[in-house]
């Protein structure tokens, strides 16, 4: 197995799926000759040519709408929007068509497309280039919302997303693109969408996160263990919608204490949905109020205040302590 | 090129069918409770869909908009399934889940009608890409109104379709009104067809009430697309004789304007011609009208006697 960055792992998923299936095509702004702003599609143009790796004009509604039409007639497009903040220009296509055509056609058409976009903070980029608005997509019936947390699961989840019959919004935590390497098998590996995983086992408290914040959460869990002997269980959601609540409910019933961590704005964020599901299904097991450690209800600030905006180890540790001490 | 007799009768039939179908809908809307909600009709514009679809093959794809009944019926959709869908019945083409504004008829290659103005354009471009990619001898037609030509998606779509020489025909039904706005109030250029030059494609202006002219323009554009020479923008100048929807009181449309356009109705224009040319006798015309009347009557009967979907069917054909 080769040790890969997340960028390399996503590239491997695209390359292998394109080799396997001629109907898989890639399109977006500068994804071809240039290989993408983050170099995720590097080498694909050279290997598969301009008919399958297409540089499009700057037209986000177009890119997403074109993908829907391709998907309706037999192709499996993977479109890239350069930053998640630019998906808003094409949001109406995702919301009004990609998400709805299955229901409208009584299941006779589905829209097997993947929209890839880097999301999230931590790279000191401005506003649209750093934000975390997965809730818009997760809130839309008919869309699947996937966010990987490591090279290996990024690759496996993307393969599954490409093969999925329905539209998948796949947000890539850009802070993790080259943050670390992980062994990724050369042989095919898939991962079922709509399933979360236990990233660390524990008995004292349940920490629920995903994407780049999973790593802040893991570091916090590690620090709590080393300094205070606290055994935190960490759940990595991986798919935000449809949300797999079985695993975290089971965990909460075991630990009785929960903190949810995400960098998305707090109000109406994924943490709110997680918390309500816990209240609905594990209320009598809870020993303390569910806490959220999140971004604030603000546009993500400029680089000099970015660290204060994003949940970090200190904020997570504090929330865990307060939950344990309740 | 002379249009064959059968083709002319086919176009006459589809215009008559649409007119009878929609006149029936007008009556049914008035009947409280039978078809609640909205009803958007194309009365006076039938020549556009009937002329364009007569130039298409079954494997050609159409993407339609909120004013879709004519497009779908002419492409070959079953009037019973369309009527039942409009009624919201489980026997409708989409099992009573989409209604009049979102009819989808995969069997006739009409996968998407959308009420999001301009929203169908990029989707049509994507379908055309798929046809080109798979080397199919087929084209995609996108129907849209003059209002849609003001949307950003129009420009993104024409630009890309031209850039990649895709097999697509953009058919603008300029019916002079976008909602309650008259054409001159929302667009400065006299002809939307002029915009084609901005995307290096031909822009044709056609009398949208002359079904034969529409047919010829569509046939030429289709041949061009199939030959790999790229898209065409056809602007069909026509008129919406009824309001935006059936609840619209049309206060903004001058009565004499409506009357003048009613005089230019595309249906007698063609029926008079085929009659004068001796292509159809008075008896045959009456028989055709009677047959269409029976088709529509049967569609209504079918819809009325069909059941509504059960509540739990809302959870079928989707993932949750």
GROMACS .gro file of C-alpha atoms in nm, chain A residues 3-211:
model
  209
    3UNK     CA    1   0.106   0.633   0.161
    4UNK     CA    2  -0.098   0.908   0.006
    5UNK     CA    3  -0.223   1.256   0.076
    6UNK     CA    4  -0.598   1.317   0.046
    7UNK     CA    5  -0.539   1.491  -0.289
    8UNK     CA    6  -0.362   1.183  -0.422
    9UNK     CA    7  -0.628   0.951  -0.283
   10UNK     CA    8  -0.913   1.144  -0.445
   11UNK     CA    9  -0.718   1.151  -0.769
   12UNK     CA   10  -0.677   0.773  -0.747
   13UNK     CA   11  -1.053   0.727  -0.705
   14UNK     CA   12  -1.124   0.939  -1.012
   15UNK     CA   13  -0.858   0.769  -1.222
   16UNK     CA   14  -0.965   0.417  -1.136
   17UNK     CA   15  -1.335   0.484  -1.184
   18UNK     CA   16  -1.263   0.645  -1.521
   19UNK     CA   17  -1.054   0.345  -1.623
   20UNK     CA   18  -1.333   0.112  -1.521
   21UNK     CA   19  -1.628   0.297  -1.670
   22UNK     CA   20  -1.628   0.508  -1.988
   23UNK     CA   21  -1.941   0.683  -1.868
   24UNK     CA   22  -1.752   0.858  -1.589
   25UNK     CA   23  -1.653   1.208  -1.703
   26UNK     CA   24  -1.496   1.499  -1.516
   27UNK     CA   25  -1.579   1.863  -1.577
   28UNK     CA   26  -1.519   2.198  -1.415
   29UNK     CA   27  -1.314   2.515  -1.423
   30UNK     CA   28  -0.947   2.436  -1.491
   31UNK     CA   29  -0.984   2.066  -1.407
   32UNK     CA   30  -0.830   1.962  -1.741
   33UNK     CA   31  -0.506   2.104  -1.871
   34UNK     CA   32  -0.428   2.274  -1.541
   35UNK     CA   33  -0.522   1.977  -1.322
   36UNK     CA   34  -0.741   2.179  -1.086
   37UNK     CA   35  -0.664   2.461  -0.842
   38UNK     CA   36  -0.570   2.206  -0.578
   39UNK     CA   37  -0.427   1.962  -0.838
   40UNK     CA   38  -0.688   1.701  -0.753
   41UNK     CA   39  -0.750   1.614  -1.120
   42UNK     CA   40  -0.385   1.620  -1.220
   43UNK     CA   41  -0.295   1.374  -1.494
   44UNK     CA   42  -0.653   1.287  -1.584
   45UNK     CA   43  -0.659   1.509  -1.893
   46UNK     CA   44  -0.341   1.348  -2.022
   47UNK     CA   45  -0.473   0.998  -1.962
   48UNK     CA   46  -0.836   1.033  -2.071
   49UNK     CA   47  -0.836   1.327  -2.310
   50UNK     CA   48  -1.052   1.631  -2.361
   51UNK     CA   49  -1.370   1.433  -2.422
   52UNK     CA   50  -1.370   1.300  -2.069
   53UNK     CA   51  -1.189   1.568  -1.871
   54UNK     CA   52  -1.344   1.897  -1.968
   55UNK     CA   53  -1.242   2.248  -1.890
   56UNK     CA   54  -1.564   2.447  -1.879
   57UNK     CA   55  -1.623   2.820  -1.900
   58UNK     CA   56  -1.679   3.002  -1.569
   59UNK     CA   57  -2.043   2.907  -1.531
   60UNK     CA   58  -2.138   2.732  -1.208
   61UNK     CA   59  -2.511   2.702  -1.280
   62UNK     CA   60  -2.409   2.570  -1.618
   63UNK     CA   61  -2.158   2.319  -1.483
   64UNK     CA   62  -2.408   2.175  -1.237
   65UNK     CA   63  -2.697   2.185  -1.487
   66UNK     CA   64  -2.487   2.027  -1.764
   67UNK     CA   65  -2.398   1.750  -1.519
   68UNK     CA   66  -2.765   1.685  -1.449
   69UNK     CA   67  -2.840   1.649  -1.820
   70UNK     CA   68  -2.542   1.418  -1.867
   71UNK     CA   69  -2.655   1.209  -1.572
   72UNK     CA   70  -3.011   1.182  -1.708
   73UNK     CA   71  -2.878   1.029  -2.028
   74UNK     CA   72  -2.638   0.761  -1.918
   75UNK     CA   73  -2.322   0.939  -1.801
   76UNK     CA   74  -2.177   0.965  -1.453
   77UNK     CA   75  -2.040   1.316  -1.434
   78UNK     CA   76  -1.812   1.429  -1.155
   79UNK     CA   77  -1.811   1.806  -1.161
   80UNK     CA   78  -1.579   2.023  -0.961
   81UNK     CA   79  -1.668   2.363  -0.825
   82UNK     CA   80  -1.343   2.531  -0.730
   83UNK     CA   81  -1.456   2.630  -0.381
   84UNK     CA   82  -1.773   2.530  -0.201
   85UNK     CA   83  -1.862   2.899  -0.168
   86UNK     CA   84  -1.915   2.917  -0.544
   87UNK     CA   85  -2.172   2.641  -0.549
   88UNK     CA   86  -2.431   2.905  -0.459
   89UNK     CA   87  -2.430   3.026  -0.819
   90UNK     CA   88  -2.548   2.683  -0.924
   91UNK     CA   89  -2.747   2.597  -0.614
   92UNK     CA   90  -3.078   2.630  -0.798
   93UNK     CA   91  -2.981   2.350  -1.033
   94UNK     CA   92  -2.891   2.119  -0.746
   95UNK     CA   93  -3.194   2.209  -0.543
   96UNK     CA   94  -3.458   2.240  -0.815
   97UNK     CA   95  -3.348   1.962  -1.047
   98UNK     CA   96  -3.074   1.726  -0.928
   99UNK     CA   97  -3.251   1.667  -0.599
  100UNK     CA   98  -3.600   1.642  -0.744
  101UNK     CA   99  -3.596   1.455  -1.073
  102UNK     CA  100  -3.603   1.111  -0.912
  103UNK     CA  101  -3.925   1.189  -0.730
  104UNK     CA  102  -4.080   1.378  -1.018
  105UNK     CA  103  -4.020   1.098  -1.262
  106UNK     CA  104  -4.151   0.844  -1.010
  107UNK     CA  105  -3.808   0.685  -0.992
  108UNK     CA  106  -3.764   0.631  -1.364
  109UNK     CA  107  -3.482   0.882  -1.380
  110UNK     CA  108  -3.217   0.928  -1.118
  111UNK     CA  109  -2.931   1.177  -1.131
  112UNK     CA  110  -2.606   0.987  -1.076
  113UNK     CA  111  -2.374   1.285  -1.046
  114UNK     CA  112  -2.113   1.392  -0.794
  115UNK     CA  113  -2.040   1.754  -0.716
  116UNK     CA  114  -1.693   1.783  -0.566
  117UNK     CA  115  -1.589   2.101  -0.389
  118UNK     CA  116  -1.319   2.188  -0.138
  119UNK     CA  117  -1.470   2.338   0.176
  120UNK     CA  118  -1.374   2.464   0.517
  121UNK     CA  119  -1.118   2.686   0.686
  122UNK     CA  120  -0.766   2.656   0.808
  123UNK     CA  121  -0.583   2.775   0.499
  124UNK     CA  122  -0.619   3.150   0.559
  125UNK     CA  123  -0.829   3.205   0.248
  126UNK     CA  124  -1.109   3.457   0.231
  127UNK     CA  125  -1.483   3.403   0.284
  128UNK     CA  126  -1.613   3.180   0.002
  129UNK     CA  127  -1.278   3.006  -0.004
  130UNK     CA  128  -1.299   2.900   0.361
  131UNK     CA  129  -1.656   2.844   0.460
  132UNK     CA  130  -1.847   2.541   0.570
  133UNK     CA  131  -2.208   2.548   0.460
  134UNK     CA  132  -2.288   2.179   0.428
  135UNK     CA  133  -2.619   2.234   0.603
  136UNK     CA  134  -2.772   2.387   0.287
  137UNK     CA  135  -2.720   2.062   0.102
  138UNK     CA  136  -2.794   1.832   0.392
  139UNK     CA  137  -3.123   2.018   0.440
  140UNK     CA  138  -3.230   1.949   0.081
  141UNK     CA  139  -3.431   1.629   0.037
  142UNK     CA  140  -3.295   1.430  -0.255
  143UNK     CA  141  -2.928   1.518  -0.210
  144UNK     CA  142  -2.662   1.312  -0.035
  145UNK     CA  143  -2.395   1.509   0.154
  146UNK     CA  144  -2.061   1.338   0.212
  147UNK     CA  145  -1.750   1.473   0.388
  148UNK     CA  146  -1.444   1.249   0.423
  149UNK     CA  147  -1.185   1.286   0.695
  150UNK     CA  148  -0.881   1.095   0.572
  151UNK     CA  149  -0.710   0.992   0.248
  152UNK     CA  150  -0.833   0.634   0.272
  153UNK     CA  151  -1.197   0.709   0.343
  154UNK     CA  152  -1.191   0.999   0.092
  155UNK     CA  153  -1.097   0.755  -0.181
  156UNK     CA  154  -1.344   0.485  -0.081
  157UNK     CA  155  -1.632   0.728  -0.029
  158UNK     CA  156  -1.572   0.897  -0.364
  159UNK     CA  157  -1.579   0.565  -0.548
  160UNK     CA  158  -1.911   0.486  -0.381
  161UNK     CA  159  -2.043   0.835  -0.457
  162UNK     CA  160  -1.960   0.797  -0.826
  163UNK     CA  161  -2.142   0.463  -0.838
  164UNK     CA  162  -2.439   0.590  -0.641
  165UNK     CA  163  -2.757   0.640  -0.845
  166UNK     CA  164  -2.834   0.972  -0.676
  167UNK     CA  165  -2.671   1.315  -0.666
  168UNK     CA  166  -2.394   1.334  -0.409
  169UNK     CA  167  -2.242   1.659  -0.286
  170UNK     CA  168  -1.891   1.563  -0.181
  171UNK     CA  169  -1.711   1.828   0.022
  172UNK     CA  170  -1.336   1.790   0.055
  173UNK     CA  171  -1.180   1.937   0.370
  174UNK     CA  172  -0.912   2.145   0.203
  175UNK     CA  173  -0.721   2.183   0.530
  176UNK     CA  174  -0.658   1.808   0.512
  177UNK     CA  175  -0.563   1.793   0.144
  178UNK     CA  176  -0.193   1.763   0.226
  179UNK     CA  177  -0.201   1.763   0.606
  180UNK     CA  178  -0.097   1.399   0.644
  181UNK     CA  179  -0.051   1.077   0.455
  182UNK     CA  180  -0.226   0.749   0.505
  183UNK     CA  181  -0.193   0.406   0.349
  184UNK     CA  182  -0.442   0.368   0.066
  185UNK     CA  183  -0.477   0.028  -0.102
  186UNK     CA  184  -0.423   0.017  -0.476
  187UNK     CA  185  -0.703  -0.238  -0.506
  188UNK     CA  186  -1.058  -0.116  -0.525
  189UNK     CA  187  -1.210  -0.006  -0.199
  190UNK     CA  188  -1.559   0.132  -0.146
  191UNK     CA  189  -1.739   0.258   0.160
  192UNK     CA  190  -2.115   0.260   0.198
  193UNK     CA  191  -2.266   0.609   0.199
  194UNK     CA  192  -2.487   0.693   0.494
  195UNK     CA  193  -2.266   0.515   0.748
  196UNK     CA  194  -2.062   0.670   1.027
  197UNK     CA  195  -1.768   0.506   1.201
  198UNK     CA  196  -1.606   0.493   1.540
  199UNK     CA  197  -1.274   0.671   1.504
  200UNK     CA  198  -1.172   0.608   1.865
  201UNK     CA  199  -1.334   0.392   2.125
  202UNK     CA  200  -1.409   0.517   2.475
  203UNK     CA  201  -1.657   0.494   2.760
  204UNK     CA  202  -1.667   0.833   2.931
  205UNK     CA  203  -1.803   1.073   2.669
  206UNK     CA  204  -1.905   1.071   2.300
  207UNK     CA  205  -1.753   1.328   2.065
  208UNK     CA  206  -1.921   1.356   1.724
  209UNK     CA  207  -1.751   1.530   1.434
  210UNK     CA  208  -1.648   1.502   1.066
  211UNK     CA  209  -1.416   1.653   0.808
   0.00000   0.00000   0.00000
